[in-house]
CSV table of C-alpha atoms in Angstrom, one decimal:
chain,number,residue,atom,x,y,z
A,1,MET,CA,11.5,-5.3,34.3
A,2,THR,CA,15.0,-4.0,34.6
A,3,PRO,CA,17.1,-2.9,31.7
A,4,SER,CA,19.3,-6.0,31.9
A,5,ASP,CA,16.2,-8.1,31.7
A,6,ALA,CA,14.9,-6.2,28.7
A,7,ARG,CA,18.2,-7.0,26.8
A,8,SER,CA,18.4,-10.6,27.9
A,9,PRO,CA,18.8,-13.2,25.2
A,10,PHE,CA,15.3,-14.4,25.9
A,11,ARG,CA,13.9,-10.8,25.4
A,12,GLU,CA,15.9,-10.3,22.3
A,13,ARG,CA,14.7,-13.5,20.8
A,14,GLU,CA,11.1,-12.7,21.8
A,15,PHE,CA,11.2,-9.4,19.8
A,16,THR,CA,13.1,-11.0,16.9
A,17,ASP,CA,10.4,-13.7,16.6
A,18,ALA,CA,7.6,-11.1,17.0
A,19,LEU,CA,9.1,-8.8,14.3
A,20,ARG,CA,9.6,-11.7,11.9
A,21,HIS,CA,6.0,-12.7,12.2
A,22,ALA,CA,4.7,-9.1,11.9
A,23,ALA,CA,6.9,-8.4,8.9
A,24,GLY,CA,5.5,-11.5,7.2
A,25,LEU,CA,2.0,-10.2,7.7
A,26,ALA,CA,2.9,-6.6,6.7
A,27,ALA,CA,4.4,-7.9,3.5
A,28,LEU,CA,0.8,-8.6,2.4
A,29,SER,CA,0.1,-4.9,2.4
A,30,PRO,CA,-1.3,-3.2,-0.8
A,31,SER,CA,0.9,-1.0,-2.9
A,32,SER,CA,0.6,0.7,-6.3
A,33,HIS,CA,1.5,-1.6,-9.1
A,34,ASN,CA,2.3,-4.1,-6.3
A,35,CYS,CA,5.8,-2.5,-6.4
A,36,GLN,CA,6.2,-3.0,-2.6
A,37,PRO,CA,8.4,0.1,-2.1
A,38,TRP,CA,8.9,-0.2,1.7
A,39,ALA,CA,12.1,-0.9,3.5
A,40,LEU,CA,12.4,-1.7,7.2
A,41,ALA,CA,15.4,-1.3,9.5
A,42,ARG,CA,15.8,-2.6,13.1
A,43,LEU,CA,18.1,-0.1,14.8
A,44,GLU,CA,20.5,-2.2,16.8
A,45,SER,CA,24.0,-0.6,16.6
A,46,ARG,CA,24.9,1.9,19.3
A,47,PRO,CA,25.1,4.9,16.9
A,48,ALA,CA,21.7,4.0,15.4
A,49,ARG,CA,20.0,3.6,18.8
A,50,ARG,CA,21.5,6.8,20.0
A,51,ALA,CA,20.3,8.6,16.9
A,52,ALA,CA,16.8,7.2,17.3
A,53,ALA,CA,16.6,8.0,21.0
A,54,ASP,CA,17.7,11.6,20.2
A,55,LEU,CA,15.1,12.0,17.5
A,56,LEU,CA,12.3,10.7,19.5
A,57,GLY,CA,13.2,12.1,22.9
A,58,THR,CA,13.1,8.6,24.5
A,59,PRO,CA,15.7,7.3,27.0
A,60,ASP,CA,18.3,5.2,25.3
A,61,ASP,CA,17.8,2.3,27.7
A,62,ASP,CA,17.6,-1.4,27.2
A,63,GLY,CA,13.8,-1.4,27.5
A,64,HIS,CA,13.2,0.1,24.1
A,65,VAL,CA,13.5,-1.4,20.6
A,66,TYR,CA,13.8,1.0,17.6
A,67,LEU,CA,12.5,0.6,14.1
A,68,ALA,CA,12.8,2.8,11.1
A,69,LEU,CA,10.7,2.7,7.9
A,70,ALA,CA,12.0,4.0,4.6
A,71,LEU,CA,11.0,4.3,1.0
A,72,ASP,CA,13.3,2.1,-1.2
A,73,LEU,CA,14.1,4.6,-4.0
A,74,ARG,CA,15.0,1.6,-6.3
A,75,ARG,CA,11.4,0.3,-6.1
A,76,GLN,CA,9.3,3.5,-6.2
A,77,LEU,CA,7.1,4.7,-9.1
A,78,THR,CA,8.3,8.0,-10.4
A,79,THR,CA,6.7,8.8,-13.7
A,80,LEU,CA,3.7,10.8,-12.5
A,81,PRO,CA,3.4,13.5,-9.9
A,82,GLY,CA,0.7,11.6,-8.1
A,83,HIS,CA,3.2,8.7,-7.4
A,84,PHE,CA,4.9,10.9,-4.8
A,85,VAL,CA,2.0,10.6,-2.5
A,86,GLU,CA,1.1,7.0,-3.5
A,87,MET,CA,4.5,5.7,-2.6
A,88,ARG,CA,4.4,7.2,0.9
A,89,VAL,CA,0.8,6.0,1.4
A,90,SER,CA,1.9,2.5,0.3
A,91,CYS,CA,4.7,2.5,2.8
A,92,ALA,CA,2.4,3.8,5.5
A,93,ALA,CA,-0.1,0.9,4.9
A,94,TYR,CA,2.8,-1.5,5.4
A,95,TRP,CA,3.8,0.2,8.6
A,96,ARG,CA,0.2,0.1,9.9
A,97,MET,CA,0.0,-3.6,9.3
A,98,LEU,CA,3.4,-4.2,10.9
A,99,THR,CA,2.7,-2.2,14.1
A,100,ARG,CA,-0.8,-3.7,14.5
A,101,ALA,CA,0.8,-7.2,14.2
A,102,LEU,CA,3.4,-6.2,16.8
A,103,ALA,CA,0.8,-4.7,19.1
A,104,ALA,CA,-1.2,-8.0,18.8
A,105,GLN,CA,1.9,-9.7,20.2
A,106,GLY,CA,2.2,-7.2,23.1
A,107,TRP,CA,4.8,-4.7,21.6
A,108,THR,CA,3.5,-1.1,22.0
A,109,THR,CA,4.6,1.9,20.0
A,110,VAL,CA,5.5,4.6,22.6
A,111,ALA,CA,6.9,7.3,20.3
A,112,GLY,CA,7.1,8.0,16.6
A,113,ARG,CA,8.3,10.7,14.2
A,114,ALA,CA,7.7,11.5,10.6
A,115,HIS,CA,10.6,12.6,8.4
A,116,GLU,CA,10.3,15.0,5.5
A,117,GLY,CA,12.5,15.1,2.4
A,118,ARG,CA,16.0,13.7,2.9
A,119,ASP,CA,16.0,13.8,6.7
A,120,LEU,CA,18.1,10.7,6.9
A,121,LEU,CA,19.1,8.9,10.1
A,122,PRO,CA,22.8,8.9,9.1
A,123,ALA,CA,22.7,12.7,9.2
A,124,ARG,CA,22.2,12.4,13.0
A,125,ALA,CA,24.9,9.8,13.6
A,126,PRO,CA,27.6,7.8,11.8
A,127,VAL,CA,25.3,4.9,10.8
A,128,ARG,CA,27.5,3.5,8.1
A,129,SER,CA,25.2,0.5,7.2
A,130,TRP,CA,22.2,2.7,6.3
A,131,PRO,CA,21.5,2.1,2.6
A,132,GLN,CA,22.0,5.3,0.6
A,133,ASP,CA,18.9,4.5,-1.6
A,134,TRP,CA,16.6,4.3,1.4
A,135,SER,CA,14.8,7.6,2.2
A,136,LEU,CA,13.7,7.7,5.8
A,137,LEU,CA,10.0,8.2,6.5
A,138,TRP,CA,9.3,7.2,10.0
A,139,THR,CA,11.2,6.2,13.2
A,140,ALA,CA,9.6,4.6,16.2
A,141,ALA,CA,10.3,3.3,19.7
A,142,LEU,CA,8.5,0.2,21.0
A,143,ARG,CA,8.3,-1.5,24.4
A,144,ARG,CA,7.0,-4.7,25.6
A,145,GLY,CA,4.0,-4.1,27.9
A,146,GLY,CA,0.4,-4.7,28.5
A,147,GLY,CA,-1.8,-7.2,26.8
A,148,PRO,CA,-2.3,-7.8,23.1
A,149,ALA,CA,-4.1,-4.9,21.4
A,150,GLU,CA,-6.2,-7.4,19.3
A,151,SER,CA,-6.3,-11.0,18.5
A,152,LEU,CA,-3.3,-12.0,16.5
A,153,THR,CA,-5.2,-15.0,15.0
A,154,ALA,CA,-8.0,-12.7,13.8
A,155,PHE,CA,-5.5,-10.2,12.4
A,156,ARG,CA,-3.6,-13.0,10.6
A,157,VAL,CA,-6.8,-14.3,9.0
A,158,ALA,CA,-7.8,-10.8,7.8
A,159,ALA,CA,-4.3,-10.1,6.4
A,160,HIS,CA,-4.4,-13.2,4.4
A,161,ALA,CA,-7.9,-12.6,3.1
A,162,ARG,CA,-7.1,-9.0,2.1
A,163,HIS,CA,-6.1,-8.7,-1.6
A,164,THR,CA,-7.3,-7.0,-4.8
A,165,ASN,CA,-10.1,-8.7,-6.6
A,166,ARG,CA,-10.7,-7.4,-10.1
A,167,GLY,CA,-13.6,-9.7,-10.8
A,168,PRO,CA,-17.3,-8.8,-10.7
A,169,TYR,CA,-19.1,-8.0,-7.5
A,170,GLU,CA,-22.7,-8.6,-6.4
A,171,ALA,CA,-24.9,-5.8,-7.4
A,172,ALA,CA,-27.0,-5.9,-4.2
A,173,PRO,CA,-26.6,-2.7,-2.0
A,174,LEU,CA,-24.3,-3.1,0.9
A,175,PRO,CA,-25.9,-2.5,4.3
A,176,ALA,CA,-25.6,1.1,5.5
A,177,PRO,CA,-24.5,0.0,9.0
A,178,LEU,CA,-21.6,-2.1,7.5
A,179,LEU,CA,-20.5,0.9,5.4
A,180,GLY,CA,-20.7,3.1,8.5
A,181,GLU,CA,-18.6,0.7,10.5
A,182,LEU,CA,-16.0,0.6,7.7
A,183,ALA,CA,-15.8,4.4,7.5
A,184,ARG,CA,-15.3,4.9,11.3
A,185,PRO,CA,-11.6,5.2,12.3
A,186,ARG,CA,-10.1,2.8,14.8
A,187,PRO,CA,-9.6,4.3,18.3
A,188,ASP,CA,-5.9,4.6,17.7
A,189,ALA,CA,-6.2,6.4,14.4
A,190,ASP,CA,-6.0,10.1,13.7
A,191,ALA,CA,-9.7,10.7,13.1
A,192,GLY,CA,-9.4,14.1,11.5
A,193,ALA,CA,-6.6,13.4,9.1
A,194,VAL,CA,-8.7,11.5,6.6
A,195,GLU,CA,-12.2,11.7,5.3
A,196,VAL,CA,-13.9,8.5,4.1
A,197,ARG,CA,-16.9,8.7,1.8
A,198,HIS,CA,-19.0,5.9,0.2
A,199,LEU,CA,-20.4,6.5,-3.2
A,200,ALA,CA,-23.3,4.0,-3.1
A,201,SER,CA,-26.2,5.6,-4.9
A,202,ALA,CA,-26.7,4.8,-8.6
A,203,ALA,CA,-26.1,8.5,-9.5
A,204,GLU,CA,-22.8,8.6,-7.6
A,205,ARG,CA,-21.6,5.3,-9.1
A,206,GLU,CA,-22.6,6.5,-12.6
A,207,ALA,CA,-20.6,9.8,-12.0
A,208,VAL,CA,-17.5,7.8,-11.3
A,209,ALA,CA,-18.1,5.2,-14.1
A,210,GLY,CA,-18.8,7.9,-16.6
A,211,PHE,CA,-15.7,9.9,-15.6
A,212,LEU,CA,-13.6,6.7,-15.8
A,213,ALA,CA,-15.0,5.8,-19.3
A,214,ARG,CA,-14.1,9.3,-20.6
A,215,HIS,CA,-10.7,9.6,-19.0
A,216,GLY,CA,-9.5,6.3,-17.7
A,217,GLY,CA,-7.7,5.4,-21.0
A,218,ILE,CA,-5.0,7.8,-20.1
A,219,ASP,CA,-3.0,5.1,-18.4
A,220,TYR,CA,-2.6,3.4,-21.8
A,221,SER,CA,-2.3,6.4,-24.0
A,222,HIS,CA,0.3,8.2,-21.8
A,223,PRO,CA,3.6,6.7,-23.2
A,224,ALA,CA,5.7,7.1,-20.1
A,225,ALA,CA,3.0,6.0,-17.6
A,226,TRP,CA,2.2,2.9,-19.7
A,227,ARG,CA,5.9,1.9,-20.0
A,228,GLU,CA,6.2,2.0,-16.2
A,229,THR,CA,2.9,0.0,-15.7
A,230,HIS,CA,3.8,-2.5,-18.4
A,231,ALA,CA,7.2,-3.1,-16.7
A,232,PHE,CA,5.3,-4.6,-13.8
A,233,ILE,CA,3.3,-7.2,-15.8
A,234,ARG,CA,4.7,-10.7,-15.2
A,235,TRP,CA,4.0,-12.9,-18.2
A,236,SER,CA,5.2,-16.3,-16.8
A,237,PRO,CA,5.4,-18.1,-13.5
A,238,ALA,CA,9.2,-17.9,-13.8
A,239,ALA,CA,9.0,-14.1,-14.0
A,240,VAL,CA,6.6,-14.1,-10.9
A,241,ARG,CA,9.1,-16.1,-8.9
A,242,ALA,CA,12.1,-14.0,-10.0
A,243,HIS,CA,10.5,-10.7,-9.2
A,244,GLY,CA,8.0,-11.4,-6.4
A,245,ASP,CA,6.1,-8.2,-7.3
A,246,GLY,CA,3.9,-6.7,-10.0
A,247,PHE,CA,0.9,-8.2,-11.8
A,248,PRO,CA,0.9,-11.8,-13.0
A,249,ALA,CA,-0.9,-11.8,-16.3
A,250,PRO,CA,-3.7,-14.2,-15.1
A,251,LEU,CA,-4.6,-11.7,-12.3
A,252,LEU,CA,-5.2,-9.0,-15.0
A,253,PHE,CA,-6.9,-11.1,-17.7
A,254,GLY,CA,-8.0,-14.3,-16.1
A,255,PRO,CA,-6.8,-17.7,-17.3
A,256,LEU,CA,-4.9,-17.5,-20.6
A,257,THR,CA,-3.9,-20.1,-23.1
A,258,ARG,CA,-0.4,-19.9,-24.5
A,259,ALA,CA,-1.8,-18.3,-27.8
A,260,ARG,CA,-3.8,-15.7,-25.9
A,261,THR,CA,-0.8,-14.9,-23.7
A,262,VAL,CA,1.3,-14.2,-26.7
A,263,ALA,CA,-1.5,-12.1,-28.3
A,264,ARG,CA,-1.9,-10.0,-25.1
A,265,ARG,CA,1.8,-9.6,-24.7
A,266,ILE,CA,2.1,-8.2,-28.3
A,267,ALA,CA,-1.0,-5.9,-27.9
A,268,LEU,CA,0.2,-4.4,-24.6
A,269,ALA,CA,3.8,-3.8,-25.6
A,270,PRO,CA,4.3,0.0,-25.4
A,271,PRO,CA,5.1,0.5,-29.1
A,272,VAL,CA,2.1,-1.5,-30.2
A,273,MET,CA,-0.1,0.2,-27.5
A,274,ARG,CA,0.8,3.6,-28.9
A,275,LEU,CA,-0.5,2.5,-32.3
A,276,LEU,CA,-3.6,0.8,-31.0
A,277,CYS,CA,-4.6,3.9,-29.0
A,278,ARG,CA,-4.9,5.8,-32.3
A,279,PHE,CA,-7.8,3.4,-33.0
A,280,GLY,CA,-9.5,3.8,-29.6
A,281,TYR,CA,-8.1,0.8,-27.8
A,282,ASP,CA,-7.5,2.9,-24.7
A,283,ARG,CA,-11.1,4.0,-24.7
A,284,SER,CA,-12.3,0.4,-25.0
A,285,LEU,CA,-10.2,-0.7,-22.1
A,286,ALA,CA,-11.4,2.2,-20.0
A,287,ALA,CA,-15.0,1.4,-20.9
A,288,GLY,CA,-14.6,-2.1,-19.6
A,289,LEU,CA,-13.3,-0.9,-16.2
A,290,ALA,CA,-16.1,1.7,-16.0
A,291,GLU,CA,-18.7,-1.0,-16.5
A,292,THR,CA,-17.4,-2.9,-13.5
A,293,VAL,CA,-17.7,0.2,-11.4
A,294,ARG,CA,-21.3,0.9,-12.7
A,295,GLN,CA,-22.4,-2.7,-11.9
A,296,GLY,CA,-21.0,-2.9,-8.4
A,297,PRO,CA,-22.6,-1.7,-5.2
A,298,ALA,CA,-20.3,1.0,-4.0
A,299,VAL,CA,-17.1,3.0,-4.4
A,300,VAL,CA,-15.0,4.2,-1.4
A,301,ALA,CA,-13.2,7.5,-1.6
A,302,MET,CA,-10.6,8.7,0.9
A,303,SER,CA,-9.2,12.2,0.9
A,304,PHE,CA,-6.9,14.5,2.9
A,305,PRO,CA,-9.2,17.4,4.0
A,306,GLN,CA,-6.3,19.8,4.3
A,307,GLY,CA,-5.0,19.3,0.8
A,308,PRO,CA,-1.5,18.1,-0.2
A,309,PRO,CA,-0.2,15.8,2.6
A,310,GLY,CA,3.1,15.8,4.4
A,311,VAL,CA,4.6,12.5,5.5
A,312,ALA,CA,2.6,12.4,8.8
A,313,ASP,CA,-0.6,12.9,6.8
A,314,ALA,CA,0.4,10.2,4.3
A,315,PHE,CA,0.9,7.8,7.2
A,316,ALA,CA,-2.5,8.6,8.5
A,317,GLY,CA,-3.9,7.9,5.0
A,318,GLY,CA,-2.0,4.6,4.6
A,319,ALA,CA,-3.2,3.5,8.0
A,320,ARG,CA,-6.8,4.2,7.1
A,321,ILE,CA,-6.5,2.2,3.9
A,322,ALA,CA,-5.0,-0.7,5.8
A,323,ASP,CA,-7.6,-0.6,8.5
A,324,TYR,CA,-10.5,-0.2,6.0
A,325,TRP,CA,-9.2,-3.1,3.8
A,326,LEU,CA,-8.7,-5.4,6.7
A,327,GLY,CA,-12.2,-4.6,8.1
A,328,ALA,CA,-13.7,-5.2,4.6
A,329,ALA,CA,-11.9,-8.5,4.4
A,330,ARG,CA,-13.3,-9.6,7.7
A,331,ALA,CA,-16.8,-8.7,6.4
A,332,GLY,CA,-16.2,-10.8,3.3
A,333,LEU,CA,-15.8,-7.8,1.0
A,334,ALA,CA,-13.2,-7.2,-1.7
A,335,LEU,CA,-11.6,-4.0,-3.1
A,336,HIS,CA,-10.3,-3.0,-6.5
A,337,PRO,CA,-8.6,0.4,-6.5
A,338,VAL,CA,-9.1,2.7,-9.5
A,339,SER,CA,-5.6,4.2,-9.2
A,340,VAL,CA,-5.4,5.8,-12.6
A,341,LEU,CA,-7.7,8.6,-11.5
A,342,MET,CA,-5.4,9.4,-8.6
A,343,GLN,CA,-2.1,9.3,-10.4
A,344,HIS,CA,-2.9,12.1,-12.9
A,345,ASP,CA,-3.3,15.3,-10.9
A,346,GLU,CA,-5.5,17.0,-13.5
A,347,LEU,CA,-7.9,14.1,-13.6
A,348,ARG,CA,-8.0,13.9,-9.8
A,349,ARG,CA,-8.9,17.6,-9.5
A,350,ALA,CA,-11.6,17.3,-12.1
A,351,LEU,CA,-13.1,14.2,-10.5
A,352,GLN,CA,-13.1,15.9,-7.1
A,353,ALA,CA,-14.9,18.9,-8.6
A,354,GLU,CA,-17.5,16.6,-10.1
A,355,LEU,CA,-18.0,14.7,-6.9
A,356,GLY,CA,-17.8,17.7,-4.6
A,357,ILE,CA,-14.8,16.4,-2.6
A,358,SER,CA,-12.5,19.0,-1.1
A,359,GLY,CA,-8.9,18.6,-0.1
A,360,GLN,CA,-6.9,16.0,-1.9
A,361,LEU,CA,-8.4,12.6,-3.0
A,362,PHE,CA,-5.8,9.9,-2.6
A,363,PHE,CA,-7.7,6.6,-2.7
A,364,LEU,CA,-10.6,5.4,-4.9
A,365,SER,CA,-11.8,1.8,-5.0
A,366,ARG,CA,-14.6,-0.4,-5.9
A,367,VAL,CA,-15.9,-2.3,-2.9
A,368,GLY,CA,-18.4,-5.2,-2.8
A,369,ARG,CA,-18.9,-8.9,-2.3
A,370,PRO,CA,-17.0,-10.7,-5.0
A,371,LEU,CA,-18.7,-13.3,-7.2
A,372,THR,CA,-15.5,-15.1,-8.0
A,373,ALA,CA,-12.4,-16.0,-6.1
A,374,TYR,CA,-9.2,-14.2,-7.1
A,375,PRO,CA,-5.6,-15.3,-6.3
A,376,ARG,CA,-3.3,-13.1,-4.3
A,377,SER,CA,-0.6,-11.0,-5.9
A,378,PRO,CA,3.0,-12.2,-5.4
A,379,ARG,CA,5.1,-11.0,-2.6
A,380,ARG,CA,8.9,-10.7,-2.1
A,381,ALA,CA,10.4,-12.8,0.6
A,382,ASP,CA,9.7,-11.4,4.1
A,383,ALA,CA,13.4,-10.6,4.7
A,384,ALA,CA,13.9,-8.8,1.4
A,385,ALA,CA,12.7,-5.5,2.8
A,386,CYS,CA,14.3,-5.8,6.2
A,387,ARG,CA,17.8,-5.3,7.6
A,388,THR,CA,19.6,-4.5,10.9
A,389,VAL,CA,21.6,-1.3,11.1
């Protein structure tokens, strides 16, 4: 393939179509509070391509296409220290699903680089169209070549099946071979960057459930944290359509009559929640979540063995979450993350000590066979997170 062939109208249209399809599947990725903090740029202008080629050490020829992933600072959660890692891991899960969907269409990543802090692409070249509220996380070069890395149809089915299910799970133990398969990294993953552990014995599940019952109410009793969480509850179909993110009330509480919707809305309003927490409402809510953990078959815990992660580590973590969740969906399993214990650093450290987990725990979730179907969380339009620079 010559450079002129690579930049032919047909080749350009081929990648545009592949990227559009991949971005639609990547938009189904999980994120804390379903805030969808990712932002994707296709680097097309001469300054942007030159900057990317310089960063990655790739030839600035017509055979490469360049993408950049950023954290949209307008959409990130910021209240708690633990959100810093969560936002980057959420973006990384999106990137993993995007690049797997592209690889399934024959587009291979040939180079990539993590960016720490405010290492922005415009600092390398006058890329005037780069949004100032996008913080660059990853830049990559891709080429067309080789066969599909996996079945696009199978990937699409798994991506659509993957979503959070907050309902009850079957109590029957999950087969050890299945858990072992889920814990194994894919061949293209950084095997040493993340440790995956299943807490499947009654004693291990009780340890997590008991800890959650004692401490999980902090999400409701911490005024700033609850204000941020509450802001993502969508109380009407119109609000769901307008925002395309967050938690529709039926996903949190099940079907609600108009009267019960009003009652819930009043009870969960931050000023009312502060009052109710004085009477133990936060502990009651935590106890209910703890019981779902206690009755399920397993909890999956993921940690960074080397401690606090950089961006590259966070990307390995997000990739493992995406791979694990897609594998679980293929096996007919569901997940329900228990994020509250990850977002408060003091709780995370105490839980790690109780479970004997070293490094930094970054993902904790119920996993099992759901007893009831659960609708998917809303998503923004595919194009909302993408632009060309």
